[in-house]
């Protein structure tokens, strides 16, 4: 018996819900991994019995090892994701990431801890690079920034989870127990992903696999899209360095570099800096909680605006918001204003990075989308590597938080400037909206 339009729509909504839920849940553990290290840095610095004697500068470098792994994982995922599909990359790396977190929890030296932070980062990078392409290809036109923000809000949500877990159970679980929590995706998410995560029909069409796209569509209710106009005959990374995309690719990479430098720098060192300013352990961790909670809600609100006015304008504005809030953080102010400044900094740093992923995932055609997001996540992670190192050097030198916050504010302004220089997508002028759909403002106005 043929499916009715109502049945197809119900199936489509259910399939989209699974894609969004599984993608967001995977990134929750990415965010958890990001912030959990910041929550245990004070313990590792104060207790040499854990991994050995550790200086602030060494802790900053140790925090960067996972980010080197993220860079490698993102670039590898970008190289293969546009060729083998989104689903396979996600399944493999859910398992990879979980195993890496579990082994990290068992390490007893700085060297082995750093090694497995690097290996865990490979799985994180592959997931971050893949979910953006996946969501962009399943989300309805005109709502892609919103769905992207929902999914990438998993990163600050994971930060909230890490901060709450550390505040509530840190003394009970210890730092090893906090890392064991990060290994849960292999038992909580992987079985669900194997059952409910479909391959992207849009990717299948782009690869000429029309029969498979029809089969996925019949099973999930996701419509088979029309083939995109061919504006670039290269696939994956070669398309990014073509004459058409080379300049915007460089700018988008610099935007992500700035966004992730701010994100990782603050998440790694905010508790330590606030602790040195006289706040207790739980109060310092509460700043992390506020930073990431504000990023979730602020990022979602900003994505709603981005679907209407274009992501580029909103990203530039949130970079400026970050600069203003970071510049006032060193000032003496009542606690309420201080928490407000931290919240606005969360929107302008972590929230901005959420929006950048949305802009990038809709900037490139399907045949280069995973590579584009991978470039954004991978090159951006170089900024993520630099951020904790800068914080570690400044804290170790006794300069204090004021200089760090002022430096981060300057980087935010540079991020806003780079964003304004990004040109209109090359394929936007060739895209024709279907008569029954709304024009994709994300693509046209990115």
C-alpha positions as a printed Julia matrix, in Angstrom:
446×3 Matrix{Float64}:
  0.0    0.0     0.0
  1.57   3.36   -1.03
  2.51   5.77    1.72
  0.29   8.82    2.12
  1.78  12.34    2.28
  0.94  12.36    6.0
  2.88   9.12    6.54
  5.87  10.46    4.61
  5.89  13.7     6.57
  5.67  11.82    9.86
  8.54   9.57    8.79
 10.6   12.58    7.66
 10.14  14.37   10.97
 11.12  11.25   12.9
 14.24  10.71   10.79
 15.26  14.36   11.08
 14.73  14.14   14.84
 17.08  11.15   15.1
 19.75  12.86   12.99
 19.6   16.02   15.1
 19.47  14.14   18.41
 22.36  11.78   17.63
 24.5   14.58   16.17
 23.88  16.86   19.14
 24.45  14.05   21.65
 27.77  13.19   20.0
 28.85  16.82   20.33
 27.77  16.91   23.97
 30.65  14.54   24.63
 32.94  16.69   22.49
 32.06  19.62   24.74
 32.47  17.45   27.8
 35.96  16.51   26.65
 36.77  20.18   26.04
 35.74  21.39   29.48
 36.54  18.39   31.69
 40.25  19.02   31.25
 39.8   22.58   32.48
 38.0   21.29   35.58
 40.84  18.91   36.49
 43.78  21.23   35.71
 43.84  22.68   39.28
 44.02  19.12   40.7
 46.78  18.04   38.34
 48.77  21.21   39.12
 48.44  20.89   42.89
 48.93  17.12   43.28
 52.06  15.66   41.62
 50.98  12.16   42.71
 48.39  12.1    39.93
 50.55  12.34   36.77
 53.77  13.85   38.06
 54.95  17.41   38.68
 53.21  19.84   36.33
 53.78  23.57   35.71
 51.07  25.9    34.28
 52.93  26.12   30.97
 53.16  22.33   30.77
 49.45  22.05   31.61
 48.67  24.41   28.75
 50.68  22.3    26.34
 49.09  19.13   27.72
 45.67  20.61   27.03
 46.69  21.25   23.44
 47.5   17.61   22.66
 43.83  16.71   22.3
 43.45  19.63   19.93
 46.27  18.39   17.72
 44.32  15.14   17.55
 41.15  17.07   16.68
 43.04  18.75   13.84
 44.18  15.37   12.49
 40.75  13.78   12.91
 38.93  16.66   11.24
 41.24  16.7     8.24
 41.05  12.92    7.82
 37.25  13.02    8.07
 37.16  15.81    5.52
 39.35  13.83    3.15
 37.12  10.75    3.28
 33.71  12.07    4.33
 32.8   13.5     0.92
 33.78  10.17   -0.66
 32.56   7.42    1.71
 29.61   9.24    3.31
 28.67  10.83    6.6
 27.2    7.82    8.4
 30.3    5.6     8.34
 32.53   8.37    9.65
 30.17   9.07   12.55
 29.81   5.43   13.59
 33.54   4.7    13.59
 34.42   7.8    15.56
 31.75   7.44   18.22
 33.53   4.22   19.16
 37.03   5.71   18.72
 36.32   8.69   20.97
 34.79   6.56   23.73
 37.69   4.11   23.84
 40.16   6.99   23.94
 38.44   8.58   26.94
 38.36   5.26   28.78
 42.07   4.62   28.28
 42.94   8.21   29.26
 41.25   7.6    32.61
 43.73   4.8    33.34
 46.97   6.67   32.59
 49.57   7.42   35.27
 52.12   9.68   33.58
 52.14  12.98   31.73
 53.42  11.28   28.58
 50.71   8.6    28.36
 48.0   11.08   29.38
 49.09  13.4    26.56
 49.28  10.52   24.05
 45.74   9.34   24.7
 44.41  12.9    24.81
 45.8   13.17   21.27
 44.23   9.88   20.15
 40.88  10.82   21.71
 41.03  14.13   19.87
 41.13  12.3    16.52
 37.65  10.92   17.18
 36.39  14.29   18.4
 37.67  16.05   15.28
 36.06  13.57   12.94
 32.69  13.95   14.67
 32.8   17.75   14.69
 33.72  17.82   11.01
 30.99  15.38    9.97
 27.87  16.45   11.86
 27.86  19.9    10.24
 27.69  18.37    6.78
 25.09  15.85    7.94
 22.75  18.42    9.46
 23.1   20.84    6.54
 21.9   18.07    4.22
 18.9   17.03    6.34
 17.68  20.38    7.68
 14.83  22.17    5.86
 15.8   25.14    3.71
 15.58  28.42    5.58
 16.13  26.7     8.96
 19.65  25.41    8.56
 21.31  27.88   10.92
 18.73  27.0    13.56
 19.2   23.24   13.27
 22.95  23.67   13.08
 22.89  25.74   16.27
 20.78  23.09   18.01
 23.33  20.43   17.08
 26.48  22.42   17.79
 24.98  23.66   21.06
 25.84  20.14   22.13
 29.41  21.45   22.6
 28.58  24.04   25.28
 25.94  21.65   26.69
 28.78  19.18   27.18
 30.69  21.96   28.9
 27.76  22.46   31.24
 27.67  18.71   31.89
 31.39  18.67   32.67
 31.16  21.65   35.03
 28.11  20.27   36.85
 29.65  16.81   37.12
 32.88  18.27   38.48
 31.04  20.48   40.99
 28.7   17.71   42.15
 30.76  14.55   41.89
 34.35  15.74   41.4
 35.47  14.93   44.93
 33.73  11.55   44.79
 34.76  10.41   41.31
 38.16  12.07   41.15
 39.6   13.18   37.84
 39.76   9.61   36.54
 36.05   9.11   37.16
 35.29  12.31   35.28
 37.09  10.92   32.24
 35.25   7.59   32.54
 31.99   9.52   32.16
 33.3   10.67   28.77
 33.49   7.05   27.59
 29.71   6.54   27.75
 28.9    7.19   24.03
 29.99   3.66   23.07
 27.18   2.2    25.17
 24.62   5.03   25.04
 24.87   6.41   21.5
 26.56   3.91   19.19
 23.75   1.29   19.34
 21.16   4.0    18.57
 23.23   5.39   15.72
 23.61   1.94   14.17
 19.83   1.56   14.2
 18.49   5.04   13.46
 21.16   7.15   11.7
 20.58   7.17    7.91
 22.98   8.14    5.17
 22.36  11.53    3.58
 20.22  11.24    0.4
 21.74  14.52   -0.74
 25.23  13.06   -0.52
 24.1    9.89   -2.33
 22.66  11.99   -5.18
 25.86  14.04   -5.36
 27.82  10.79   -5.76
 25.44   9.53   -8.47
 23.97   6.77   -6.27
 20.35   7.51   -7.14
 18.91   4.05   -6.39
 20.37   4.11   -2.85
 19.05   7.63   -2.34
 15.56   6.46   -3.34
 15.8    3.52   -0.93
 16.85   5.77    1.95
 14.06   8.19    1.07
 11.44   5.43    1.09
 12.64   4.23    4.49
 13.06   7.62    6.18
 10.66   9.95    4.36
 13.56  12.32    3.59
 12.92  13.57    0.03
 15.47  12.9    -2.69
 16.79  16.33   -3.71
 17.42  17.45   -7.25
 21.05  17.34   -8.27
 22.83  20.62   -7.54
 24.11  22.7   -10.47
 27.74  21.79  -11.08
 29.83  24.83  -10.21
 32.98  22.92   -9.28
 34.02  19.56  -10.7
 36.42  18.84   -7.83
 35.46  16.81   -4.76
 36.55  17.41   -1.17
 39.69  19.36   -0.33
 40.73  20.02   -3.97
 37.54  22.09   -4.35
 38.49  24.22   -1.33
 41.75  25.35   -2.91
 40.3   25.93   -6.37
 40.23  29.44   -7.8
 36.55  29.74   -6.92
 36.89  28.92   -3.2
 40.52  29.49   -2.15
 40.11  33.03   -0.78
 36.9   32.44    1.21
 38.33  29.13    2.46
 41.27  31.03    3.95
 38.97  33.58    5.59
 36.61  30.94    6.99
 39.59  29.11    8.44
 40.81  32.28   10.15
 37.33  32.9    11.57
 37.3   29.43   13.1
 40.89  29.9    14.31
 39.81  32.99   16.26
 36.59  31.4    17.53
 38.26  28.26   18.81
 41.24  30.12   20.29
 38.76  32.05   22.42
 36.64  28.98   23.19
 39.49  26.74   24.32
 41.48  29.5    25.99
 38.57  30.51   28.21
 37.33  26.99   28.96
 40.81  25.85   29.96
 41.91  28.79   32.09
 38.81  30.62   33.33
 38.56  28.56   36.56
 42.26  29.03   37.3
 42.23  32.79   36.55
 39.12  33.35   38.66
 40.65  31.25   41.43
 43.69  33.52   41.45
 41.34  36.5    41.76
 40.06  35.11   45.06
 37.08  32.99   44.04
 36.73  29.54   45.62
 36.86  26.28   43.67
 33.12  25.89   43.19
 32.69  29.58   42.34
 35.41  29.3    39.7
 33.72  26.25   38.18
 30.41  28.12   38.26
 31.91  30.66   35.87
 32.46  27.78   33.42
 28.85  26.78   33.9
 27.6   30.31   33.17
 29.94  30.65   30.18
 28.61  27.52   28.5
 24.93  27.89   29.47
 24.86  31.39   28.01
 26.51  30.06   24.85
 23.69  27.55   24.39
 20.8   29.97   24.72
 22.57  32.9    23.11
 23.72  30.75   20.2
 20.2   29.46   19.58
 18.77  32.97   19.62
 21.51  34.24   17.32
 20.91  31.34   14.89
 17.23  32.29   14.67
 18.3   35.78   13.62
 20.92  34.36   11.22
 18.25  32.44    9.3
 16.62  35.78    8.57
 19.43  38.27    8.03
 22.33  35.94    7.13
 24.92  34.23    9.29
 27.78  36.51    8.28
 26.32  39.65    9.89
 25.43  37.81   13.08
 28.87  36.21   13.44
 30.57  39.59   13.04
 28.25  41.06   15.69
 28.85  38.28   18.22
 32.62  38.62   17.77
 32.25  42.3    18.73
 30.1   41.27   21.71
 32.92  38.97   22.83
 35.45  41.8    22.58
 33.36  44.13   24.73
 32.57  41.55   27.41
 36.14  40.26   27.66
 37.49  43.8    27.92
 35.4   44.5    31.04
 36.02  41.17   32.81
 39.2   42.36   34.59
 37.35  45.38   36.02
 36.21  45.44   39.62
 32.44  45.01   39.61
 29.62  43.46   41.65
 29.2   39.7    41.31
 25.98  40.04   39.3
 27.64  42.19   36.65
 30.63  39.87   36.59
 28.44  36.85   35.87
 26.62  38.85   33.18
 29.95  39.7    31.54
 30.97  36.03   31.62
 27.6   35.06   30.1
 28.02  37.58   27.25
 31.56  36.3    26.73
 30.1   32.8    26.36
 27.7   34.0    23.66
 30.48  35.89   21.87
 33.06  33.1    21.96
 31.5   29.61   22.13
 28.22  30.86   20.65
 30.1   32.5    17.79
 31.88  29.24   16.97
 28.49  27.47   16.79
 27.36  30.03   14.22
 30.61  29.71   12.25
 30.01  26.01   11.77
 26.56  26.82   10.4
 27.9   29.43    8.02
 30.6   27.08    6.74
 28.38  24.01    6.36
 26.06  26.0     4.09
 28.8   27.83    2.21
 30.06  24.92    0.1
 28.27  22.59   -2.35
 27.51  19.0    -1.29
 30.61  17.58   -2.98
 32.86  19.76   -0.79
 30.73  20.26    2.31
 32.4   17.74    4.64
 35.82  19.0     3.56
 34.72  22.6     4.21
 33.5   21.85    7.72
 36.61  19.72    8.32
 38.83  22.61    7.27
 36.92  24.91    9.6
 37.16  22.45   12.5
 40.73  21.38   11.73
 42.48  24.66   11.0
 40.39  26.28   13.7
 41.78  23.8    16.19
 45.18  25.39   15.66
 43.6   28.37   17.4
 42.32  25.96   20.02
 45.89  24.77   20.53
 47.22  28.31   20.81
 44.53  29.5    23.26
 45.4   27.21   26.2
 49.13  27.74   25.58
 48.71  31.53   25.69
 46.75  31.23   28.92
 49.34  28.9    30.43
 52.23  31.2    29.54
 50.48  34.27   30.96
 49.39  32.52   34.16
 52.82  30.96   34.59
 54.47  34.36   34.14
 52.29  35.8    36.89
 50.83  38.39   34.53
 47.3   37.59   35.7
 43.95  37.4    34.0
 43.72  41.04   32.91
 46.28  40.68   30.13
 44.77  37.39   28.97
 41.27  38.87   28.76
 42.53  41.97   26.91
 44.43  39.83   24.43
 41.36  37.67   23.82
 39.29  40.84   23.28
 41.7   42.0    20.57
 41.48  38.6    18.85
 37.67  38.9    18.9
 37.84  42.2    17.02
 40.15  40.68   14.42
 37.65  37.81   14.04
 34.87  40.32   13.32
 36.99  42.02   10.67
 37.85  38.76    8.91
 34.16  37.76    8.94
 33.14  40.94    7.14
 35.62  40.16    4.35
 34.05  36.77    3.47
 32.49  37.02   -0.03
 29.11  35.67   -1.09
 29.14  31.88   -1.76
 30.23  31.1    -5.32
 27.37  28.66   -5.91
 24.63  30.91   -4.51
 23.89  32.64   -7.81
 23.45  29.32   -9.59
 21.08  27.82   -7.04
 17.41  27.95   -7.95
 14.83  27.48   -5.22
 12.08  25.01   -5.88
  8.72  26.7    -6.43
  7.23  25.16   -3.3
 10.08  26.0    -0.95
 11.52  29.04    0.69
 14.77  30.41   -0.67
 17.67  29.29    1.48
 18.75  32.57    3.01
 21.61  30.9     4.81
 23.29  30.1     1.52
 22.42  33.33   -0.28
 23.2   35.66    2.58
 25.99  33.77    4.29
